Coordinates of C-alpha atoms in Angstrom, one line a residue:
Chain A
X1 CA -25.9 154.6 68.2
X2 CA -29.5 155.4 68.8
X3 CA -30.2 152.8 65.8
X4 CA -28.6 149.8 68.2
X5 CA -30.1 150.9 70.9
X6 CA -33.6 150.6 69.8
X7 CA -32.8 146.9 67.5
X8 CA -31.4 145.7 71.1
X9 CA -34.1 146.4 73.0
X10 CA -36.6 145.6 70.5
X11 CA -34.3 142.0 70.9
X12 CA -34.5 141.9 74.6
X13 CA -38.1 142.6 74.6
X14 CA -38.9 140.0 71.8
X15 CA -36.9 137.4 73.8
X16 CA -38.3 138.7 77.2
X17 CA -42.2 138.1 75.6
X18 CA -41.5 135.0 74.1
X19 CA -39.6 133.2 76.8
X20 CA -42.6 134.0 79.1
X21 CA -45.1 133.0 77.0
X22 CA -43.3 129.7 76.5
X23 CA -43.3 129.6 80.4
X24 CA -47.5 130.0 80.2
X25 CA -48.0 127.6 77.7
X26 CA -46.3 125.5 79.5
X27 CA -48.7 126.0 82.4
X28 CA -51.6 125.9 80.6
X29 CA -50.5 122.4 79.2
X30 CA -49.8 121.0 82.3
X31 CA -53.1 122.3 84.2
X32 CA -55.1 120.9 81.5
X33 CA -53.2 117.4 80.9
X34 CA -53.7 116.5 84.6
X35 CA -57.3 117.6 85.1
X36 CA -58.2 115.4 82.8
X37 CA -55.5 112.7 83.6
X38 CA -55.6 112.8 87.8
X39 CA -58.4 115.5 88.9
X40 CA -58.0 118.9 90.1
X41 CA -56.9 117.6 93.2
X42 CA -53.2 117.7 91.7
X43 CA -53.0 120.5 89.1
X44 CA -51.0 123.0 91.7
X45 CA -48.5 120.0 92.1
X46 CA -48.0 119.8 88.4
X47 CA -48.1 123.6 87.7
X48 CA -46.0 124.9 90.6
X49 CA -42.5 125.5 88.7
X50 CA -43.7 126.9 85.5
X51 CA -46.4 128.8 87.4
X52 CA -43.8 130.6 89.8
X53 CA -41.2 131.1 87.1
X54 CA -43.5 132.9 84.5
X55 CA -45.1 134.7 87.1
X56 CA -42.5 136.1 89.0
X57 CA -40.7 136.9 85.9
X58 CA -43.4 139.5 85.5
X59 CA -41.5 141.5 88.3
X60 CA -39.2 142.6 85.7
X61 CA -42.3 143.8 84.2
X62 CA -42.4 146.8 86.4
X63 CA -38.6 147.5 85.8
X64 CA -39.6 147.5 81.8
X65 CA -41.7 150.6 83.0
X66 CA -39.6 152.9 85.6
X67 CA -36.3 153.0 83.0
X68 CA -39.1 153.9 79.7
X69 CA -38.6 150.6 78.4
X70 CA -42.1 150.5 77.6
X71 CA -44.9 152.5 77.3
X72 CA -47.4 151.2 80.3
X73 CA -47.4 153.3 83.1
X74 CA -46.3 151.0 86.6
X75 CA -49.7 152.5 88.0
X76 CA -51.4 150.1 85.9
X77 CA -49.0 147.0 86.1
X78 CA -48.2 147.0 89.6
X79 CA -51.4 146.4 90.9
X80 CA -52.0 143.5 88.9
X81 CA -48.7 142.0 89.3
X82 CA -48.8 142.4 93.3
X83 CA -52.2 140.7 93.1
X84 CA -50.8 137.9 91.0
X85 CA -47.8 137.7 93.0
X86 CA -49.9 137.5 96.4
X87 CA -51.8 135.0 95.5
X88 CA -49.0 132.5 94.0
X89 CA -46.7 133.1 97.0
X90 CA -48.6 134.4 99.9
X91 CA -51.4 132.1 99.7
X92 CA -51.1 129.1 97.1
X93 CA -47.3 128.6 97.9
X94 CA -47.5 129.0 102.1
X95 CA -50.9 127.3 102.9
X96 CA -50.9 123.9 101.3
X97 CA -54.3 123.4 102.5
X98 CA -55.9 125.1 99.6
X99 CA -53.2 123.9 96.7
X100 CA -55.8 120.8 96.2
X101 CA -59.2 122.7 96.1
X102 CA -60.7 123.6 92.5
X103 CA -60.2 126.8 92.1
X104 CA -56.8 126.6 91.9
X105 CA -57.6 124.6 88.3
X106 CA -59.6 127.6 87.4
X107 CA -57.0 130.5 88.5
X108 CA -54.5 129.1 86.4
X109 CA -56.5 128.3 83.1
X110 CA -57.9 131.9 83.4
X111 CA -54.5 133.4 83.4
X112 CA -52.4 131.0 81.3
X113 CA -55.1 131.9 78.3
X114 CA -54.9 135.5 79.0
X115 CA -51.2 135.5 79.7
X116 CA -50.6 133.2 76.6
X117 CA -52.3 135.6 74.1
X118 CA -50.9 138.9 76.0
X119 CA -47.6 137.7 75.4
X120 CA -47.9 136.3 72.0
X121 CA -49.0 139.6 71.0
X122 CA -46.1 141.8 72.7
X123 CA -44.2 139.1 71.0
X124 CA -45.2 139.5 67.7
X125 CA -45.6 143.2 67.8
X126 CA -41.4 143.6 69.3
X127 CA -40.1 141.1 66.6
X128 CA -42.7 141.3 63.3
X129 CA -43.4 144.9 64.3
X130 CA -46.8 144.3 63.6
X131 CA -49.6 141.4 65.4
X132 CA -52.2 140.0 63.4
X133 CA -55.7 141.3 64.0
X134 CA -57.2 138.0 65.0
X135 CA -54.7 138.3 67.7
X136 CA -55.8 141.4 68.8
X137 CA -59.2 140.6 68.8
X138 CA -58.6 137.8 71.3
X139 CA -56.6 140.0 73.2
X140 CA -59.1 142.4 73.8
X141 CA -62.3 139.5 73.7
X142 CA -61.3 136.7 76.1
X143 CA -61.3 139.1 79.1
X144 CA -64.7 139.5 79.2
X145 CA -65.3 135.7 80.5
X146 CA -61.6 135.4 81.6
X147 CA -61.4 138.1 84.2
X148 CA -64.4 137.0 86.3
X149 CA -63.2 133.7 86.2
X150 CA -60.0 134.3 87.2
X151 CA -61.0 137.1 90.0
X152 CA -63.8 134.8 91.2
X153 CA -60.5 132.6 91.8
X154 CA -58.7 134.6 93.6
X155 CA -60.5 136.7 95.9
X156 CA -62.0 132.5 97.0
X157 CA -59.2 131.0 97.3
X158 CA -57.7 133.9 99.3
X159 CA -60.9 133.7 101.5
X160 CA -60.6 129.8 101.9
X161 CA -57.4 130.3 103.2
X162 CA -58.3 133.0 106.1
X163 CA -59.1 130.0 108.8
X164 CA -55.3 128.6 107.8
X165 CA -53.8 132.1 108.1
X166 CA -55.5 132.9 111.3
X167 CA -54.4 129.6 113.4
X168 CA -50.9 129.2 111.6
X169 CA -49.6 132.7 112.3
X170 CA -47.5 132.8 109.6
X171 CA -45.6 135.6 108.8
X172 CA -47.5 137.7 111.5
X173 CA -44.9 140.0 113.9
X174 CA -45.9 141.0 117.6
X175 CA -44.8 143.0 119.4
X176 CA -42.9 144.0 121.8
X177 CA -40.1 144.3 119.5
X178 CA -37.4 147.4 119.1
X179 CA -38.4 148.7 116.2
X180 CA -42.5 148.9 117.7
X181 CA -43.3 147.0 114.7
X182 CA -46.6 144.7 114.5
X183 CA -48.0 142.9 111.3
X184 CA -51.5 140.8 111.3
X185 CA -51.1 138.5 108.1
X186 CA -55.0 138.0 108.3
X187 CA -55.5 141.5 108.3
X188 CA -53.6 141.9 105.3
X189 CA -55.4 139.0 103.6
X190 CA -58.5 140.5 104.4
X191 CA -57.5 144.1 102.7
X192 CA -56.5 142.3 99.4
X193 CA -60.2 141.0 99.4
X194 CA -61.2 144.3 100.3
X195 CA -59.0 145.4 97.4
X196 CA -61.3 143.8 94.7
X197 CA -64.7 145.6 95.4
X198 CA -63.3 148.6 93.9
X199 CA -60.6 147.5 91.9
X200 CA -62.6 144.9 89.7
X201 CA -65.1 146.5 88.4
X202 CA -62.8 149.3 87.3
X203 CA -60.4 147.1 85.8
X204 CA -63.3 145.3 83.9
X205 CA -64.6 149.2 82.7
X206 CA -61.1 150.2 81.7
X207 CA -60.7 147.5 79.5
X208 CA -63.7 147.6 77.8
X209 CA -63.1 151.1 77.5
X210 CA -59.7 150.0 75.6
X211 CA -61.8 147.2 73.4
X212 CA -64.2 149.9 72.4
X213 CA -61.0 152.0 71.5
X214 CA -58.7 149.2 70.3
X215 CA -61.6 147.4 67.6
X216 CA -62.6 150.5 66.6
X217 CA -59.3 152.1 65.4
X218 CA -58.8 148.7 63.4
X219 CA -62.4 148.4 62.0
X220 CA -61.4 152.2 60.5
X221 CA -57.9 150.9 58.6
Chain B
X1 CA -76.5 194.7 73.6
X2 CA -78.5 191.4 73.1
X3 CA -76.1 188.3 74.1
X4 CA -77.5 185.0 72.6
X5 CA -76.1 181.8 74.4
X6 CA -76.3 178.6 72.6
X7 CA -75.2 175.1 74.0
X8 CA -72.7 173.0 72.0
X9 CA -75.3 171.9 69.7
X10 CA -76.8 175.2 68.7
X11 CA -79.4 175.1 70.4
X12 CA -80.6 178.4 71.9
X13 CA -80.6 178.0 76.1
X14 CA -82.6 181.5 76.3
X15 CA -85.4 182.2 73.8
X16 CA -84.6 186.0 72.5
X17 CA -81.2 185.9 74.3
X18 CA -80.6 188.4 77.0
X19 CA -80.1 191.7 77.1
X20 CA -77.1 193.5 78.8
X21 CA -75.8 197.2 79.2
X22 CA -72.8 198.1 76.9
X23 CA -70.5 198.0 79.7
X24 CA -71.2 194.5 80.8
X25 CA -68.2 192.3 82.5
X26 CA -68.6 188.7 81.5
X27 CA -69.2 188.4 85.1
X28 CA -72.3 190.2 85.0
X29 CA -73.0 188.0 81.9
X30 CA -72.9 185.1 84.2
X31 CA -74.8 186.8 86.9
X32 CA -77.6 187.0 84.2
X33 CA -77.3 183.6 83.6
X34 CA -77.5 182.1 86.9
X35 CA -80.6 184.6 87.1
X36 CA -82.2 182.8 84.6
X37 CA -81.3 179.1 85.4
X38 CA -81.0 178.4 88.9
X39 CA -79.0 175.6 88.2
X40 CA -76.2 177.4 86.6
X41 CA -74.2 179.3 89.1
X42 CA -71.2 180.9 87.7
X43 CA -68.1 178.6 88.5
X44 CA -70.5 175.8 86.8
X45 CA -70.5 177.9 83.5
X46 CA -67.9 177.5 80.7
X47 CA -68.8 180.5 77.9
X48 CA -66.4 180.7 74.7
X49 CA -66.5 182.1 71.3
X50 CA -67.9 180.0 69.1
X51 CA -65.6 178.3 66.6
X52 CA -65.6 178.0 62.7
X53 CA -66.5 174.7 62.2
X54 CA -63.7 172.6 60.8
X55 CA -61.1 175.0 62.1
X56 CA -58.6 173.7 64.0
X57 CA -58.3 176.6 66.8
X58 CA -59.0 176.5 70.6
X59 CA -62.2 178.1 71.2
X60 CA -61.8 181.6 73.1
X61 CA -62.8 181.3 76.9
X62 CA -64.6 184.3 78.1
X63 CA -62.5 184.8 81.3
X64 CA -65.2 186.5 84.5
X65 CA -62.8 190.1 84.8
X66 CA -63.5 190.9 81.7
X67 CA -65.7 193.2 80.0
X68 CA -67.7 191.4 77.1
X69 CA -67.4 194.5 75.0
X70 CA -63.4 192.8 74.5
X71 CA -64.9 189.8 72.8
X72 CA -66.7 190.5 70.0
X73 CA -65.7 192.2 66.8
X74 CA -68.0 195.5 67.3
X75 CA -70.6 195.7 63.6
X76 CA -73.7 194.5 65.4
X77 CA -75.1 194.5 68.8
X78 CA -75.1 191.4 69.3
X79 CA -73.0 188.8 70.5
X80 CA -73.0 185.0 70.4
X81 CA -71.3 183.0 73.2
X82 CA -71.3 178.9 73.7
X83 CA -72.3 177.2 76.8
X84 CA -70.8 174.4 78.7
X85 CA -72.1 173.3 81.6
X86 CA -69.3 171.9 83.9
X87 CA -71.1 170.4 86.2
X88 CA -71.5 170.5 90.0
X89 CA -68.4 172.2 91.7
X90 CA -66.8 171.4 94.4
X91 CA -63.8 174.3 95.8
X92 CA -60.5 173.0 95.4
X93 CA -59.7 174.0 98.6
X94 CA -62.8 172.1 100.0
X95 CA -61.3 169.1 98.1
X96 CA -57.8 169.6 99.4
X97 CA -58.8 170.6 103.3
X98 CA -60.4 166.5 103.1
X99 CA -57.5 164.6 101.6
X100 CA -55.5 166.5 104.0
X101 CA -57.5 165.5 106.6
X102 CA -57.6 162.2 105.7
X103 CA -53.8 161.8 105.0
X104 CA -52.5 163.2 108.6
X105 CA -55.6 161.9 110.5
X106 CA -54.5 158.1 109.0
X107 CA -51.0 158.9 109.7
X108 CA -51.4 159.8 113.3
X109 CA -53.7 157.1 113.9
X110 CA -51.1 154.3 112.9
X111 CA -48.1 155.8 114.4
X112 CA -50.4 156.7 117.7
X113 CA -51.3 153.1 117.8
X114 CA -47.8 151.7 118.2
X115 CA -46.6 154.8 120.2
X116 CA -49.5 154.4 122.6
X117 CA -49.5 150.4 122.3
X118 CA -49.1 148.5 126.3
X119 CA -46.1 146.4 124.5
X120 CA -44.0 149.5 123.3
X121 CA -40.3 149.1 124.1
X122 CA -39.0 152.5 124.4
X123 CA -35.3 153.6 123.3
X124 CA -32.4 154.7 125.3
X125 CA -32.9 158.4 127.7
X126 CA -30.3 159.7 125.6
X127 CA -31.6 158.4 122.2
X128 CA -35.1 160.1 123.3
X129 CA -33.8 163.4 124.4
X130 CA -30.9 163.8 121.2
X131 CA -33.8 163.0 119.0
X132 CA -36.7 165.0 120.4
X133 CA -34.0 168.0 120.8
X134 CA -32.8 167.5 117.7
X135 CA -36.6 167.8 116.5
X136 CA -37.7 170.8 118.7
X137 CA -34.9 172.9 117.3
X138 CA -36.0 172.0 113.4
X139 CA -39.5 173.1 114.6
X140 CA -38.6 176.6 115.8
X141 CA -36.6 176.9 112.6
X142 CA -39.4 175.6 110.2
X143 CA -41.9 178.5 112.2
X144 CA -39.1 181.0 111.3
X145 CA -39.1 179.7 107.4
X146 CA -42.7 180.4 107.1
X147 CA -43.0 183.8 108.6
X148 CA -39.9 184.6 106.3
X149 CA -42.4 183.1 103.4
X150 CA -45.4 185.1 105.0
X151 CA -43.5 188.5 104.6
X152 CA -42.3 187.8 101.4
X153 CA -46.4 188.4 100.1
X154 CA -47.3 192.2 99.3
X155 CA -49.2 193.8 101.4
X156 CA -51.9 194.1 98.9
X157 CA -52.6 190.6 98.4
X158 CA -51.7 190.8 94.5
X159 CA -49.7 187.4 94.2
X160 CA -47.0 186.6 92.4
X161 CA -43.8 184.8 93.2
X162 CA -40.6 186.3 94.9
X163 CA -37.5 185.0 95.4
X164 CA -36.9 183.7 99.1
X165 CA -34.1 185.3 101.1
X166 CA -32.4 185.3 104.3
X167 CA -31.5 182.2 107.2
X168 CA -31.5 178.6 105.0
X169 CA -33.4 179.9 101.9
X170 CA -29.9 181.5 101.2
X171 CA -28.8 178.0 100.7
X172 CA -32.1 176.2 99.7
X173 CA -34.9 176.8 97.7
X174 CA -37.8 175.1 99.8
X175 CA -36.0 175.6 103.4
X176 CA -39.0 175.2 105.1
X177 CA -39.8 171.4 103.8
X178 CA -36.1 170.8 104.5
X179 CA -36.8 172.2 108.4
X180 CA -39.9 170.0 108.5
X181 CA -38.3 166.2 106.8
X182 CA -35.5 166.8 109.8
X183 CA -38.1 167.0 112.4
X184 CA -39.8 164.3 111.5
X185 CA -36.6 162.7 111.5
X186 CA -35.9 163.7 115.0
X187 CA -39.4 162.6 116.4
X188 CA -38.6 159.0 114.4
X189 CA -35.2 158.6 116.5
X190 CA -36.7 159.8 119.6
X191 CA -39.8 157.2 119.4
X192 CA -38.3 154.4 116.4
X193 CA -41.7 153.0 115.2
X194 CA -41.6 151.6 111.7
X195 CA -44.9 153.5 111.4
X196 CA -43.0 156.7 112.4
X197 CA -40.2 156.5 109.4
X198 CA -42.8 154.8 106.9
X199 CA -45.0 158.1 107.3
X200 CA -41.5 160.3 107.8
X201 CA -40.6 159.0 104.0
X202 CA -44.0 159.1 102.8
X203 CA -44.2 162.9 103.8
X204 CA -40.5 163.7 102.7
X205 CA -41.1 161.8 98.9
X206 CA -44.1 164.3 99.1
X207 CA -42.6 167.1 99.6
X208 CA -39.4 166.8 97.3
X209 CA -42.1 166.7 94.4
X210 CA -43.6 169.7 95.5
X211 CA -40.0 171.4 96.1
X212 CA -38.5 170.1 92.9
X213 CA -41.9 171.6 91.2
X214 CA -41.8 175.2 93.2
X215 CA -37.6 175.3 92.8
X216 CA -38.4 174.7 88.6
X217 CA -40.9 177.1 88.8
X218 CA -38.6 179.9 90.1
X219 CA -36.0 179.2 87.8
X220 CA -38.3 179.8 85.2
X221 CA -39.7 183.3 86.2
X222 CA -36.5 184.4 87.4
X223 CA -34.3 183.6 84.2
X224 CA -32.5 187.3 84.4
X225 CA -34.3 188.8 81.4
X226 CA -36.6 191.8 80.9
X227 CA -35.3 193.3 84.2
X228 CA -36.1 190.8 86.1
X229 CA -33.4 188.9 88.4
X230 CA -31.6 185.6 88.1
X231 CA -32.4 182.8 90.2
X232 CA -29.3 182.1 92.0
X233 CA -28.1 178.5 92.6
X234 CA -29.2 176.8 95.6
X235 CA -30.0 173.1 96.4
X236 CA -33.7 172.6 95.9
X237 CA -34.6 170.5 99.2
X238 CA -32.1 168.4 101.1
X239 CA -28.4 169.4 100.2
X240 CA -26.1 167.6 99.6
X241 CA -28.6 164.9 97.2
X242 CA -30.9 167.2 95.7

């Protein structure tokens, strides 16, 4: 019984990596293909679909880690998927005014590359059992330009969005009300920024911690 | 008898070592210490045994009560102990007093806000007065739980854990967090903020850890063996769900 157990979730998990990294690939195609076909201008228009599915899909991510599926702990994914998940759907998705602008180009290279060799390599590892150490080496490498890049991204194009969240109002509450509720959408956009002062640089030391770690266990074998 | 304290590299951190009576207490070891190095007041010290190198065992920890006559093996006069130094220290309870602090002062702060705010739509006379009645009564009962807790200490101060009798703790381990999650609940009904209940489930998810944590413990020191009682059954926080 246990046996099954573990071969079907090893199967769910192989087809849960795989099926998303399909979904980013996808992405990263499409970005690419129409910067150089029709100018940044357009990329969000090509990209939203694939973008949104592969994304949100990473919700399930956090399921994966309350039931013990796998090993992460959610105080290290949810962050980063509530970041992500902000910036698809409470900025890029609601305030058209920024879809067209440059950075977007640049937020979603940076993470279809990371999330392309992330996923590759939970892939591998759930149905080969093992990745190959090229593989790893990327995984642990190509954050060291792509998480600046991709930060850079999205703490601008949050900020380039404040003047359109101020005037439109969206999604703000006011009172009176009777559940003596309020909510300030800009204010919360502002905290997200506020967010990344501490919350980058820690990210970017715990995972060079984790390279360090990571290359050095394999250099030893 | 001559102590010589060496840092984890071997290095000697007193020329000669130092020189204690017979009797010494580790404490007075550390006294002697701090004596010598101004920076290294007791709490920062961490003295142990030293270890075989290569051996796999937990070094000894030379605990302050102690006298250091327990700690070595008696043929010479002299004994060797390893110093680590932990760095500055800050109380735990300093530490705990702030984020305390900081976690009711925040609290208050938002829920005043919308309490206080010009636009607040109050509820219903009777909603007011059932909750705030219903909250005044858990209040006088959560008082009564801790004095029950206060008397159940020893006069001399000696710790240790008993097991909680009499009014709710008959029925529930951690009565007085029970007393305290419906109080909040009455204030929440009496002034319906969402800031009210978000801080009313924020407290309550707090305190089930630290009841599930303190009802564990109990069970564990009171497992009916050597003499000592059973812990009987009882719900740990909020009967009937946990």
């Amino acid at each position: 019984m246990a046996g099954s157990l573990s071969l079907l979730r090893r199967l769910y998990l192989s087809l849960y990596n795989w099926v998303v990294f399909i979904g980013w690939f996808q992405v990263l195609y499409l970005a690419v293909k129409t910067l150089l076909e029709s100018g940044h201008e357009e990329v969000y228009n090509a990209v939203e679909r694939p973008l949104q599915f592969a994304q949100s899909a990473a919700f399930l991510e956090i399921l994966h880690g309350l039931v013990g599926l796998v090993r992460s702990p959610i105080t290290a994914t949810l962050p980063q998927i509530s970041s992500r998940l902000f910036l698809i759907w409470g900025i890029l998705w609601s305030f058209p005014e920024v879809q067209s602008h440059v950075l977007v180009s640049s937020l979603v290279i940076s993470w279809s590359i990371t999330e392309i060799i992330r996923y590759s390599f939970y892939g591998m590892k759930e149905s080969l059992g093992f990745s190959p150490s090229w593989l790893q080496w990327l995984r642990y490498s190509t954050f060291i330009l792509l998480y600046p890049i991709g930060i850079s991204s999205e703490v601008g194009l949050t900020y380039l969005a404040l003047p359109h969240i101020k005037s439109s109002e969206k999604y703000c509450i006011r009172m009176p009300n009777t559940w003596n509720f309020s909510l300030e959408y800009f204010n919360v956009a502002v905290i997200a920024i506020a967010f990344y002062i501490p919350g980058s640089p820690h990210l970017y030391w715990y995972m060079l911690g984790q390279r360090k770690k990571v290359l050095a266990k394999s250099k030893a074998e | 008898m001559k102590v010589t304290v060496v840092t984890r590299s071997g290095k000697e951190l007193f020329k000669g070592g130092l020189e204690l009576s017979d009797s010494a207490t580790v404490a007075d070891l550390q006294e002697e210490i701090h004596k010598r190095s101004k920076k290294f007041y007791p709490s920062r010290q961490r003295l142990t045994l030293p270890v075989q190198p290569g051996s796999k065992e937990k070094a000894v920890v030379l605990t302050s009560k102690k006298s250091l006559k327990d700690y070595y093996s008696g043929n010479s006069n002299n004994l060797t102990v390893v110093f680590k130094d932990l760095g500055p220290q800050v109380e735990y309870r300093t530490l705990f007093f702030f984020e305390n602090c900081a976690y009711y002062w925040s609290f208050a702060a938002l829920m005043s806000y919308y309490v206080n705010h010009p636009l607040y739509t109050p509820v219903s006379d009777l909603q007011m007065k059932i909750g705030f009645g219903f909250g005044i009564i858990n209040q006088i009962a959560n008082f009564y739980c801790h004095i029950l807790l206060r008397n159940l200490r020893s006069p001399d101060g000696s710790g240790g854990y008993q097991i909680p009798r009499g009014f709710l703790f008959n029925i529930v381990t951690c009565a007085n967090y029970t007393t305290e999650i419906y109080q909040w609940l009455g204030f929440n009904i009496a002034t319906q903020t969402v800031a009210g209940y978000l801080f009313a489930v924020v407290a309550a998810s707090i305190m089930t850890n630290w009841a599930l944590v303190k009802h564990r413990r109990l069970k564990k020191l009171f497992d009916g063996k050597d003499g000592r009682p059973k812990y009987p059954r009882r719900w740990v926080i909020l009967p009937p769900f946990l």
